RNA sequence: GGGCGUGUGGCCUAGCGGAUAGGGCGAGAGGUUCCUAACCUCUCGAUCGCGGGUUCGAAUCCCGCCACGCCCGCCA
């Protein structure tokens, strides 16, 4: 509704600028939505006058007056009461009575759908989300990914898109060969049965630690040649056998596959428990192995060679050359410009003599031993999503350390002719610990389990201390929801791109700008609604009963759909999180300044307003995967 | 060395071309016979990393420098 008015204002300004005799393009962004409580700025403002005045060498104030006059003559949009000029800005003032009624009746009519939109031609979006590696525990990095992507996908769905969440498991690659090797050599059946992930993690770490230790010894000048040789031999034994196991896996060797499947199933089973606790769901669990085992890797390699975008190395390796000037907006089909031919690569190769020295990046899709790499799998994934799922967008929620890789992948995809699919890497900052960066290898991680447990414990203490009329058996349920709100809100609200130093005490805090703050505001609204017998009909609302505090709240409620639009544009749910916090501030303030139930002349009006506010909280928090609470 | 990203009050952080830079934590002062004080109101506190430039207008765009992080593997 505010969005519609904004568009009308933009059109009106454009016409008014022309009517005033100025020849100048006006951008839609010239119309800004302002806060309600600003008498000077009005609820919408525009600063077009300055640019026009600068062009014409005129006074901005006069230009603004002129445009405002023309606009007024042509007729202001429905819902706008007046236009004024202040400091050269053109300010539009809402017809607050009309807006109050429109906002309340829209929310009342649309209910849970308020803020969402339908599309005639929605995009089919397939997304890599969560994507943990099997045989390792979920850590805070996965937590950030999972929460971020869940919220974002919810928002994209609310904006009318057709979203498929694919938990793109890391379940293929050399590391699983290593793990098979280690398991065969040192595995313990009982320990595996007892806690599969813990045992597999132990084996993984053991392999890595031994390998890096042997590497260090190797680099050191050996005491004797024989000792040096023995070290090299020992290291090669493990590494080669690991590779061999992966090769067996790729060949479909029964023993390898059977063990790998056990690892995979046990891991997924554990993951699912955590996901259930988090309240997130996926549509697909394809994982990297799917593309290897179902022939998609082969298909994509063939295609790359057939279409002459990939070339063979001196051995049997296959790669797609990527030139330095091709990095850019490759994710966007409309701006992609790549040189798919191999002529340049051949020339550069002649000059340099070897692939490694040549002045291009080689994006490998087949290794010299014939096995695939992650790039192969990711191209195969695109092929699958486009041909089988009819994807219009393939998006990747993956940490920013892989930015460069995704640029390469997108360039490679363009070269292969995937021109109708929008590719989007949704990156997010790295998580490190106060003690330094996280490392699964070195055992320095914080698991999702630890975070959830700590959050719940903290929430439980607070509920027991401050919770009102909460029955003993209800404490756990409520504490769990509050704990999730804390963790989820914290993860979504912070700027996606920024690195986070994860301090568990801070992350689990329930004070200030947090999820529970928003929950609390909602609970207060519920409490009022609960005390009232019924919510009066919107039709009976007298807008004249509202004061400025009420109008401020109404204005915020009206903004909600615009916020979702912004989230969609930016592939980021953070604006929604911040909006809800603001709404909670405004509502809490409203709560203190106004009486609702026993208000002398606005009880019915404020009850309707409170009901509408609760609805927006529910809708918004719902998209973030945060539950509201009747009491806390 | 090259590429990408970040730098906003003591701390965390929003804003990313428009009118006095918005929150939170911390510090200080108030507020509850009344719909949940996990709250509200007020005060203190910012050369928006530094230096140039573009613009009527720059925290926001461009260039240089500094600091920090990440990447630069036939690992993922």
XYZ file of C-alpha atoms (C1' of nucleotides) in Angstrom:
708
model
C 0.000 0.000 0.000
C 2.768 2.407 0.931
C 4.621 0.821 -1.953
C 1.790 1.659 -4.334
C 1.676 5.222 -3.095
C 5.411 5.473 -3.498
C 5.156 4.390 -7.124
C 2.320 6.810 -7.762
C 4.339 9.610 -6.238
C 7.269 8.781 -8.466
C 5.035 8.882 -11.546
C 3.474 12.092 -10.366
C 6.836 13.720 -9.765
C 8.015 12.687 -13.184
C 5.041 14.319 -14.810
C 5.310 17.369 -12.577
C 8.959 17.817 -13.513
C 7.983 17.778 -17.175
C 5.050 20.110 -16.567
C 7.392 22.521 -14.867
C 9.411 22.607 -18.063
C 12.454 20.617 -17.004
C 13.877 17.903 -19.146
C 15.305 15.456 -16.684
C 14.998 11.762 -15.956
C 13.673 10.909 -12.560
C 14.710 7.714 -10.823
C 12.137 5.809 -8.765
C 14.614 6.015 -5.905
C 14.004 9.742 -5.693
C 10.999 9.022 -3.527
C 12.009 8.099 -0.018
C 9.872 6.702 2.712
C 10.424 8.662 5.910
C 9.583 8.082 9.535
C 6.136 9.043 10.681
C 7.080 11.309 13.524
C 8.750 13.921 11.348
C 6.516 16.891 10.742
C 8.964 18.580 8.389
C 9.822 15.677 6.126
C 6.390 14.236 5.862
C 6.086 10.516 5.244
C 7.554 10.638 1.775
C 10.126 13.015 0.412
C 12.071 13.724 -2.713
C 15.221 15.697 -3.426
C 14.942 15.844 -7.229
C 14.899 19.589 -7.027
C 18.600 19.826 -6.236
C 19.849 18.039 -9.320
C 17.430 19.949 -11.548
C 18.385 23.237 -9.964
C 22.062 22.477 -10.436
C 21.477 21.751 -14.130
C 19.393 24.830 -14.689
C 21.427 27.075 -12.471
C 18.294 27.816 -10.519
C 17.437 27.982 -6.861
C 16.512 24.519 -5.498
C 13.832 25.996 -3.242
C 12.110 27.650 -6.173
C 12.397 24.522 -8.295
C 10.939 22.426 -5.479
C 8.036 24.853 -5.061
C 7.371 24.736 -8.754
C 7.366 20.947 -8.947
C 5.193 20.739 -5.853
C 2.728 23.208 -7.387
C 2.526 21.286 -10.658
C 2.101 18.039 -8.749
C -0.647 19.520 -6.618
C -2.449 20.801 -9.713
C -2.213 17.439 -11.465
C -3.598 15.771 -8.368
C -1.875 13.990 -5.505
C -2.242 10.235 -5.096
C -5.050 8.881 -3.024
C -3.813 8.704 0.544
C -1.590 11.772 0.286
C -3.120 14.770 1.988
C -0.675 17.506 1.109
C 2.704 18.435 -0.260
C 5.074 21.009 1.168
C 8.569 22.273 0.571
C 11.248 22.524 3.199
C 14.954 23.187 2.635
C 14.549 22.415 -1.034
C 13.028 19.010 -0.370
C 9.556 18.135 -1.564
C 7.648 16.558 1.287
C 4.449 14.574 1.061
C 2.159 14.161 4.020
C -0.122 11.210 4.436
C -3.801 11.453 5.022
C -3.354 9.737 8.372
C -6.983 8.889 8.942
C -7.343 7.233 5.599
C -4.014 5.421 5.985
C -4.984 4.129 9.409
C -8.113 2.543 8.015
C -6.411 1.176 4.935
C -3.559 -0.330 6.933
C -5.818 -1.964 9.482
C -8.257 -3.349 6.966
C -5.486 -4.668 4.733
C -3.839 -6.524 7.606
C -7.216 -7.766 8.794
C -8.160 -9.014 5.349
C -4.824 -10.567 4.434
C -3.883 -11.973 7.820
C -1.014 -14.408 7.601
C -0.566 -13.433 3.955
C 0.042 -9.770 4.784
C 3.366 -8.772 3.247
C 3.499 -11.647 0.796
C 2.835 -11.370 -2.901
C 1.830 -13.571 -5.787
C 3.514 -13.668 -9.140
C 2.200 -14.693 -12.507
C 5.574 -16.050 -13.439
C 7.505 -16.982 -10.314
C 11.148 -17.975 -10.513
C 11.990 -21.546 -9.730
C 14.860 -21.135 -7.299
C 17.007 -24.091 -6.309
C 19.423 -23.404 -3.496
C 22.391 -25.013 -1.821
C 21.703 -24.619 1.851
C 23.364 -25.815 5.044
C 25.602 -28.269 3.158
C 27.570 -29.884 5.952
C 30.170 -32.559 5.350
C 29.157 -35.970 6.511
C 31.203 -37.650 9.230
C 31.766 -34.344 10.977
C 29.678 -32.549 13.556
C 27.631 -29.477 12.708
C 29.425 -26.400 13.974
C 28.539 -22.728 14.322
C 29.465 -22.131 10.681
C 26.728 -24.521 9.638
C 24.456 -22.897 12.159
C 24.948 -19.525 10.535
C 24.437 -20.991 7.098
C 21.346 -22.967 8.035
C 19.609 -20.137 9.838
C 20.542 -17.531 7.259
C 19.380 -19.614 4.353
C 16.215 -20.822 6.037
C 15.135 -17.242 6.687
C 16.113 -16.116 3.210
C 14.318 -18.965 1.479
C 11.215 -18.242 3.546
C 11.349 -14.650 2.398
C 11.806 -15.599 -1.250
C 8.805 -17.889 -0.964
C 6.786 -15.140 0.639
C 7.705 -12.991 -2.337
C 6.026 -15.490 -4.590
C 8.929 -17.592 -5.803
C 9.019 -21.345 -6.059
C 11.880 -22.385 -3.789
C 13.614 -25.750 -3.520
C 16.014 -26.111 -0.610
C 18.708 -28.598 -1.408
C 20.930 -29.714 1.433
C 23.975 -30.132 -0.774
C 25.874 -32.522 1.472
C 29.630 -32.769 1.255
C 29.635 -36.534 0.933
C 32.071 -37.159 -1.894
C 35.744 -36.604 -2.504
C 39.206 -37.693 -1.508
C 38.615 -37.045 2.168
C 36.174 -39.944 2.292
C 38.788 -42.177 0.769
C 41.073 -41.124 3.594
C 38.355 -41.814 6.089
C 37.700 -45.273 4.654
C 41.392 -46.006 4.900
C 41.542 -44.874 8.488
C 38.411 -46.778 9.374
C 39.673 -49.998 7.884
C 43.005 -49.625 9.660
C 41.917 -48.289 13.018
C 38.116 -48.211 13.166
C 36.219 -49.526 16.143
C 32.794 -50.983 15.536
C 31.563 -50.387 19.063
C 32.733 -46.812 19.156
C 31.042 -46.216 15.815
C 27.750 -47.667 16.995
C 27.950 -45.613 20.137
C 28.498 -42.234 18.496
C 29.217 -42.478 14.794
C 30.095 -38.871 14.163
C 32.385 -38.612 17.165
C 34.222 -41.728 16.103
C 34.528 -40.732 12.468
C 35.671 -37.265 13.466
C 38.338 -38.821 15.633
C 39.537 -40.947 12.721
C 39.500 -37.959 10.379
C 41.521 -35.854 12.779
C 43.903 -38.707 13.362
C 44.516 -39.032 9.629
C 45.074 -35.316 9.163
C 47.272 -34.918 12.203
C 49.445 -37.852 11.311
C 49.787 -36.620 7.763
C 50.813 -33.124 8.743
C 53.166 -34.484 11.370
C 54.839 -36.767 8.855
C 55.002 -33.861 6.433
C 56.842 -31.792 9.022
C 59.275 -34.603 9.683
C 59.795 -35.005 5.952
C 60.641 -31.361 5.508
C 63.152 -31.588 8.285
C 66.535 -32.952 7.260
C 66.382 -36.549 8.266
C 68.900 -37.951 10.691
C 69.655 -40.741 8.285
C 68.557 -41.434 4.741
C 66.927 -44.613 5.859
C 64.863 -42.731 8.409
C 63.840 -40.146 5.826
C 62.788 -42.844 3.442
C 60.839 -44.655 6.095
C 58.937 -41.475 6.918
C 58.163 -40.788 3.277
C 57.057 -44.344 2.801
C 54.810 -44.278 5.810
C 53.172 -41.070 4.685
C 52.700 -42.305 1.135
C 51.176 -45.516 2.398
C 48.327 -43.698 4.111
C 47.824 -41.063 1.440
C 47.945 -43.482 -1.467
C 45.662 -45.918 0.219
C 43.225 -43.080 0.915
C 43.245 -42.152 -2.755
C 42.788 -45.758 -3.688
C 39.753 -46.021 -1.445
C 38.203 -42.985 -3.078
C 38.926 -44.452 -6.498
C 37.192 -47.652 -5.376
C 34.277 -45.606 -4.187
C 33.976 -43.882 -7.543
C 34.155 -47.246 -9.294
C 31.324 -48.517 -7.149
C 33.406 -51.101 -5.309
C 31.034 -52.942 -3.008
C 33.121 -52.793 0.163
C 33.828 -49.116 -0.236
C 30.261 -48.204 -1.073
C 28.799 -50.242 1.740
C 30.973 -48.574 4.377
C 30.544 -45.121 2.897
C 26.781 -45.577 2.956
C 26.894 -46.455 6.633
C 28.890 -43.293 7.349
C 26.483 -41.251 5.315
C 23.306 -42.647 6.801
C 24.529 -42.382 10.356
C 25.574 -38.780 9.731
C 22.288 -37.806 8.151
C 20.386 -39.406 10.967
C 22.295 -37.252 13.469
C 21.960 -34.133 11.349
C 18.224 -34.603 11.139
C 17.880 -34.518 14.893
C 19.625 -31.164 15.038
C 17.646 -29.770 12.110
C 14.432 -30.885 13.786
C 15.463 -29.001 16.880
C 16.188 -25.939 14.800
C 12.890 -26.343 13.028
C 14.300 -26.276 9.523
C 13.450 -28.515 6.613
C 14.844 -29.344 3.203
C 13.231 -30.449 -0.020
C 16.224 -32.350 -1.321
C 19.261 -34.051 0.145
C 21.108 -34.721 -3.047
C 24.668 -34.137 -1.962
C 27.714 -34.279 -4.156
C 27.662 -38.058 -4.392
C 24.398 -37.960 -6.287
C 26.005 -36.312 -9.295
C 28.876 -38.757 -9.313
C 26.766 -41.853 -8.905
C 23.978 -40.908 -11.295
C 26.259 -40.059 -14.173
C 25.851 -36.281 -14.113
C 29.560 -35.681 -13.720
C 30.325 -37.726 -16.828
C 27.634 -35.945 -18.750
C 28.940 -32.514 -17.898
C 32.539 -33.409 -18.693
C 31.487 -34.773 -22.068
C 29.498 -31.661 -22.752
C 32.434 -29.412 -21.886
C 34.702 -31.308 -24.252
C 32.114 -31.600 -27.034
C 31.365 -27.925 -26.970
C 35.047 -27.112 -26.966
C 35.055 -25.017 -23.822
C 37.310 -27.420 -21.935
C 40.706 -28.679 -22.972
C 42.867 -31.612 -22.006
C 46.068 -31.176 -20.096
C 49.253 -33.045 -21.039
C 48.034 -35.919 -18.873
C 44.390 -36.971 -18.789
C 43.222 -33.957 -16.841
C 40.492 -31.707 -18.225
C 40.055 -28.036 -17.416
C 38.229 -24.925 -18.507
C 40.535 -21.935 -18.911
C 39.406 -18.731 -17.257
C 40.983 -15.433 -18.214
C 41.737 -12.695 -15.740
C 39.338 -10.254 -17.413
C 36.366 -12.581 -17.126
C 35.778 -12.180 -13.432
C 32.809 -9.975 -12.869
C 29.085 -10.272 -13.022
C 28.999 -13.775 -14.435
C 26.148 -14.767 -12.148
C 23.815 -12.457 -14.011
C 22.961 -13.707 -17.500
C 22.141 -10.226 -18.704
C 25.620 -8.886 -18.030
C 27.717 -11.979 -18.577
C 30.404 -11.658 -21.207
C 32.804 -14.531 -21.508
C 35.066 -15.817 -24.223
C 34.230 -19.478 -24.577
C 36.753 -20.241 -27.287
C 40.007 -22.007 -26.523
C 42.124 -19.991 -28.958
C 43.324 -17.578 -26.339
C 44.177 -20.400 -23.976
C 46.191 -22.209 -26.639
C 48.164 -19.069 -27.398
C 48.837 -18.389 -23.728
C 49.781 -21.998 -23.261
C 52.293 -21.806 -26.120
C 53.861 -18.737 -24.590
C 54.139 -20.174 -21.108
C 54.937 -23.777 -21.897
C 52.849 -25.272 -19.109
C 49.350 -25.003 -17.735
C 50.641 -23.993 -14.339
C 52.617 -21.066 -15.761
C 50.045 -19.980 -18.328
C 48.316 -16.672 -17.805
C 44.876 -18.052 -17.079
C 43.251 -19.956 -14.259
C 42.599 -23.593 -14.980
C 39.214 -24.673 -13.671
C 39.735 -28.411 -13.389
C 36.881 -30.794 -13.949
C 38.875 -34.004 -14.301
C 42.070 -34.791 -12.421
C 44.982 -36.580 -14.043
C 43.990 -39.751 -12.218
C 40.593 -39.531 -13.884
C 38.591 -38.611 -10.804
C 36.355 -35.577 -10.469
C 36.692 -32.472 -8.324
C 34.151 -30.233 -6.655
C 34.015 -28.016 -9.727
C 32.787 -30.981 -11.756
C 30.097 -31.647 -9.208
C 29.001 -28.037 -9.137
C 28.720 -27.858 -12.913
C 26.842 -31.146 -12.865
C 24.546 -29.632 -10.272
C 23.774 -26.721 -12.572
C 23.121 -29.100 -15.455
C 20.787 -31.143 -13.263
C 18.956 -28.137 -11.886
C 18.443 -26.626 -15.306
C 17.509 -29.767 -17.218
C 15.650 -31.748 -14.573
C 14.297 -29.146 -12.188
C 13.727 -26.297 -14.625
C 15.591 -23.866 -12.401
C 15.525 -20.147 -13.216
C 17.943 -19.453 -10.405
C 20.605 -21.589 -8.809
C 21.786 -20.023 -5.590
C 24.529 -20.947 -3.196
C 24.605 -20.044 0.442
C 28.298 -20.579 1.095
C 30.853 -18.733 3.227
C 32.797 -15.864 1.670
C 36.083 -17.755 1.688
C 34.773 -19.356 -1.489
C 34.022 -16.116 -3.330
C 36.791 -16.579 -5.830
C 35.792 -20.145 -6.484
C 32.203 -19.198 -7.218
C 33.285 -16.503 -9.626
C 35.234 -19.145 -11.483
C 32.345 -21.574 -11.367
C 29.964 -18.973 -12.772
C 32.347 -18.061 -15.591
C 32.778 -21.746 -16.388
C 29.002 -22.192 -16.387
C 28.546 -19.300 -18.812
C 31.131 -20.806 -21.110
C 29.187 -24.016 -21.070
C 26.138 -22.155 -22.233
C 23.983 -22.058 -19.109
C 22.746 -18.669 -20.125
C 19.182 -18.693 -18.934
C 19.851 -19.409 -15.324
C 20.656 -16.746 -12.786
C 23.535 -17.853 -10.572
C 23.864 -16.243 -7.191
C 26.447 -16.807 -4.522
C 25.043 -15.649 -1.212
C 28.185 -15.285 0.803
C 28.502 -14.698 4.490
C 31.411 -13.836 6.740
C 33.631 -16.329 8.426
C 33.137 -17.313 12.006
C 36.148 -17.393 14.232
C 36.534 -18.038 17.919
C 38.064 -15.719 20.488
C 40.982 -18.163 20.498
C 41.449 -17.900 16.743
C 39.991 -19.392 13.612
C 37.928 -22.548 13.712
C 39.377 -25.792 12.530
C 37.611 -29.107 12.364
C 40.934 -30.672 11.575
C 42.614 -29.371 14.694
C 39.561 -29.966 16.835
C 38.971 -26.303 17.555
C 35.271 -25.944 16.943
C 32.076 -24.963 18.666
C 29.289 -27.331 17.739
C 25.648 -26.494 17.165
C 24.896 -28.784 20.060
C 26.994 -26.680 22.444
C 25.401 -23.452 21.296
C 21.862 -24.760 21.629
C 22.524 -26.259 25.035
C 24.092 -23.094 26.369
C 21.278 -20.966 24.989
C 18.639 -23.193 26.464
C 20.255 -23.257 29.863
C 20.482 -19.503 29.925
C 16.891 -19.122 28.758
C 15.712 -21.589 31.372
C 17.277 -19.594 34.187
C 15.655 -16.411 32.980
C 12.235 -17.980 32.520
C 12.398 -19.507 35.991
C 13.373 -16.132 37.401
C 11.209 -13.711 35.445
C 8.560 -15.771 33.737
C 5.064 -14.994 34.836
C 2.621 -17.731 35.746
C 4.619 -20.246 33.840
C 3.890 -23.758 34.955
C 6.898 -25.886 35.789
C 6.287 -28.279 32.899
C 5.953 -25.378 30.481
C 9.331 -23.898 31.311
C 11.291 -26.212 29.067
C 9.145 -25.595 26.020
C 9.236 -21.860 26.508
C 12.953 -21.824 27.245
C 13.631 -23.754 24.070
C 11.698 -21.273 21.977
C 13.398 -18.329 23.591
C 16.794 -19.936 23.116
C 16.101 -20.485 19.442
C 14.911 -16.915 19.077
C 18.165 -15.662 20.558
C 20.364 -17.753 18.331
C 18.359 -17.278 15.153
C 17.861 -13.581 15.567
C 21.518 -13.055 16.342
C 22.570 -14.924 13.232
C 20.153 -13.222 10.864
C 20.351 -9.654 12.124
C 24.081 -9.234 11.829
C 25.349 -8.132 8.465
C 25.802 -11.171 6.263
C 29.114 -10.121 4.848
C 30.828 -9.466 8.113
C 33.074 -11.901 9.873
C 31.954 -12.855 13.336
C 34.061 -13.615 16.338
C 31.837 -16.075 18.060
C 31.546 -15.566 21.775
C 29.033 -18.006 23.143
C 28.101 -15.880 26.158
C 27.365 -12.953 23.900
C 25.467 -15.051 21.387
C 23.220 -16.419 24.074
C 22.395 -13.088 25.684
C 18.736 -12.253 26.078
C 19.028 -8.533 26.689
C 18.844 -5.584 24.376
C 18.559 -6.008 20.613
C 17.673 -9.667 20.589
C 15.081 -12.128 19.424
C 13.487 -12.422 22.869
C 12.966 -8.663 22.889
C 10.745 -9.043 19.841
C 9.072 -12.102 21.347
C 8.396 -10.182 24.505
C 6.671 -7.366 22.647
C 4.512 -9.949 20.894
C 3.642 -11.638 24.166
C 2.522 -8.300 25.570
C 0.245 -7.845 22.584
C -1.174 -11.330 23.075
C -1.706 -10.550 26.712
C -3.871 -7.571 25.844
C -5.807 -9.514 23.243
C -6.294 -12.311 25.711
C -7.683 -9.973 28.335
C -10.108 -8.489 25.842
C -13.061 -10.685 25.131
C -13.092 -10.072 21.409
C -11.420 -7.851 18.875
C -13.883 -5.332 17.435
C -14.603 -5.185 13.762
C -12.290 -3.027 11.652
C -15.293 -1.408 10.003
C -16.221 0.240 13.263
C -12.871 1.922 13.808
C -12.940 5.693 14.152
C -9.555 6.921 12.920
C -9.985 10.206 14.713
C -9.396 8.333 17.966
C -5.746 7.677 17.138
C -2.966 9.843 18.517
C 0.587 10.298 17.201
C 1.900 7.266 19.023
C -0.781 5.150 17.396
C -0.054 6.626 13.994
C 3.624 5.905 14.363
C 2.843 2.258 15.035
C 0.440 2.170 12.091
C 3.069 3.638 9.824
C 5.520 0.921 10.822
C 2.958 -1.769 10.173
C 2.393 -0.338 6.727
C 6.097 -0.526 5.924
C 6.298 -4.279 6.387
C 5.709 -5.331 2.756
C 8.367 -2.895 1.564
C 10.856 -4.466 3.940
C 10.256 -7.882 2.419
C 10.815 -6.420 -1.019
C 14.145 -5.079 0.099
C 15.090 -8.492 1.523
C 14.301 -10.124 -1.790
C 16.359 -7.602 -3.732
C 19.359 -8.115 -1.515
C 18.986 -11.846 -0.949
C 19.197 -11.091 2.723
C 16.766 -11.484 5.604
C 18.664 -9.063 7.832
C 16.490 -6.052 6.966
C 13.479 -8.018 8.170
C 15.172 -8.829 11.464
C 16.041 -5.177 12.040
C 12.576 -4.070 11.051
C 10.997 -6.385 13.625
C 13.262 -5.007 16.299
C 12.214 -1.491 15.394
C 8.583 -2.513 15.392
C 9.080 -3.981 18.861
C 10.585 -0.708 20.040
C 7.669 1.235 18.629
C 5.138 -1.152 20.088
C 6.754 -1.149 23.524
C 6.727 2.600 23.455
C 3.071 2.595 22.388
C 2.346 0.156 25.179
C 3.737 2.507 27.771
C 2.248 5.709 26.502
C -1.222 4.402 25.827
C -3.782 2.379 27.609
C -5.570 -0.055 25.390
C -8.287 -1.921 27.253
C -9.479 0.924 29.406
C -8.659 3.801 27.074
C -11.382 6.369 27.361
C -12.127 6.978 23.732
C -9.896 4.625 21.720
C -10.219 1.191 23.313
C -11.765 -0.454 20.275
C -9.348 1.274 17.910
C -6.264 0.294 19.881
C -7.468 -3.235 20.253
C -7.706 -3.533 16.487
C -4.280 -1.932 16.199
C -2.806 -4.338 18.753
C -4.305 -7.241 16.878
C -2.770 -6.014 13.626
C 0.613 -5.595 15.314
C 0.512 -9.140 16.667
C -0.260 -10.324 13.142
C 2.786 -8.572 11.684
C 5.020 -9.925 14.437
C 3.748 -13.415 13.721
C 4.281 -13.060 9.993
C 7.749 -11.571 10.298
C 9.041 -13.814 13.052
C 7.554 -16.761 11.213
C 9.749 -16.013 8.219
C 12.774 -15.934 10.505
C 11.725 -19.290 11.933
C 11.056 -17.805 15.359
C 8.012 -18.838 17.373
C 5.853 -16.394 19.263
C 4.802 -17.135 22.828
C 1.520 -16.683 24.637
C 3.450 -16.205 27.844
C 7.050 -15.847 28.833
C 52.996 -10.172 -4.765
C 47.711 -10.405 -6.931
C 42.282 -10.675 -5.990
C 37.997 -10.006 -2.785
C 35.946 -7.972 1.682
C 35.769 -5.031 6.199
C 37.131 -0.357 9.108
C 31.014 4.241 12.285
C 30.977 6.898 20.237
C 34.824 2.658 25.514
C 32.555 -2.167 23.162
C 28.891 -4.433 19.368
C 26.373 -2.419 15.337
C 22.351 0.139 11.525
C 22.482 3.372 7.478
C 25.607 2.506 1.678
C 24.267 9.674 -2.715
C 20.059 13.753 0.139
C 17.803 17.710 5.307
C 20.205 17.302 12.925
C 24.583 9.635 11.590
C 19.803 5.347 14.177
C 20.027 1.172 17.861
C 22.081 -1.996 21.682
C 25.837 -2.987 25.609
C 28.369 -0.160 29.329
C 27.914 4.575 32.618
C 24.410 8.100 35.113
C 19.213 9.915 36.556
C 14.099 8.680 36.727
C 9.581 5.511 36.055
C 5.370 -0.116 38.244
C -1.772 0.896 43.380
C -2.719 0.444 36.018
C -3.184 -4.504 29.610
C 3.809 -9.091 31.557
C 9.671 -3.689 34.284
C 12.757 -9.618 29.517
C 9.925 -2.863 29.499
C 9.752 2.622 29.149
C 11.703 7.990 29.569
C 15.896 11.194 29.864
C 21.441 12.319 30.124
C 26.639 11.398 28.888
C 29.348 9.775 24.686
C 31.146 9.858 17.010
C 37.224 14.474 13.390
C 31.772 7.829 10.141
C 40.466 4.393 9.530
C 43.756 8.478 7.031
C 44.569 11.720 2.609
C 42.890 13.391 -2.061
C 38.882 13.688 -5.824
C 33.745 13.646 -8.188
C 28.926 16.162 -6.910
C 24.342 21.386 -5.634
C 25.048 17.555 -1.643
C 29.635 12.029 0.477
C 29.665 7.657 6.247
C 27.656 6.298 1.382
C 30.717 6.908 -5.298
C 36.140 7.110 -7.418
C 41.682 7.081 -6.504
C 45.876 6.460 -3.080
C 47.562 4.930 1.729
C 47.128 2.272 6.527
C 45.008 -1.802 9.573
C 42.519 -6.444 9.889
C 40.184 -10.951 7.589
C 39.691 -14.413 3.605
C 41.280 -16.546 -1.150
C 45.224 -17.403 -4.810
C 45.470 -26.587 -4.479
C 44.495 -31.759 -10.325
C 41.200 -30.017 -1.328
C 35.960 -28.644 -0.261
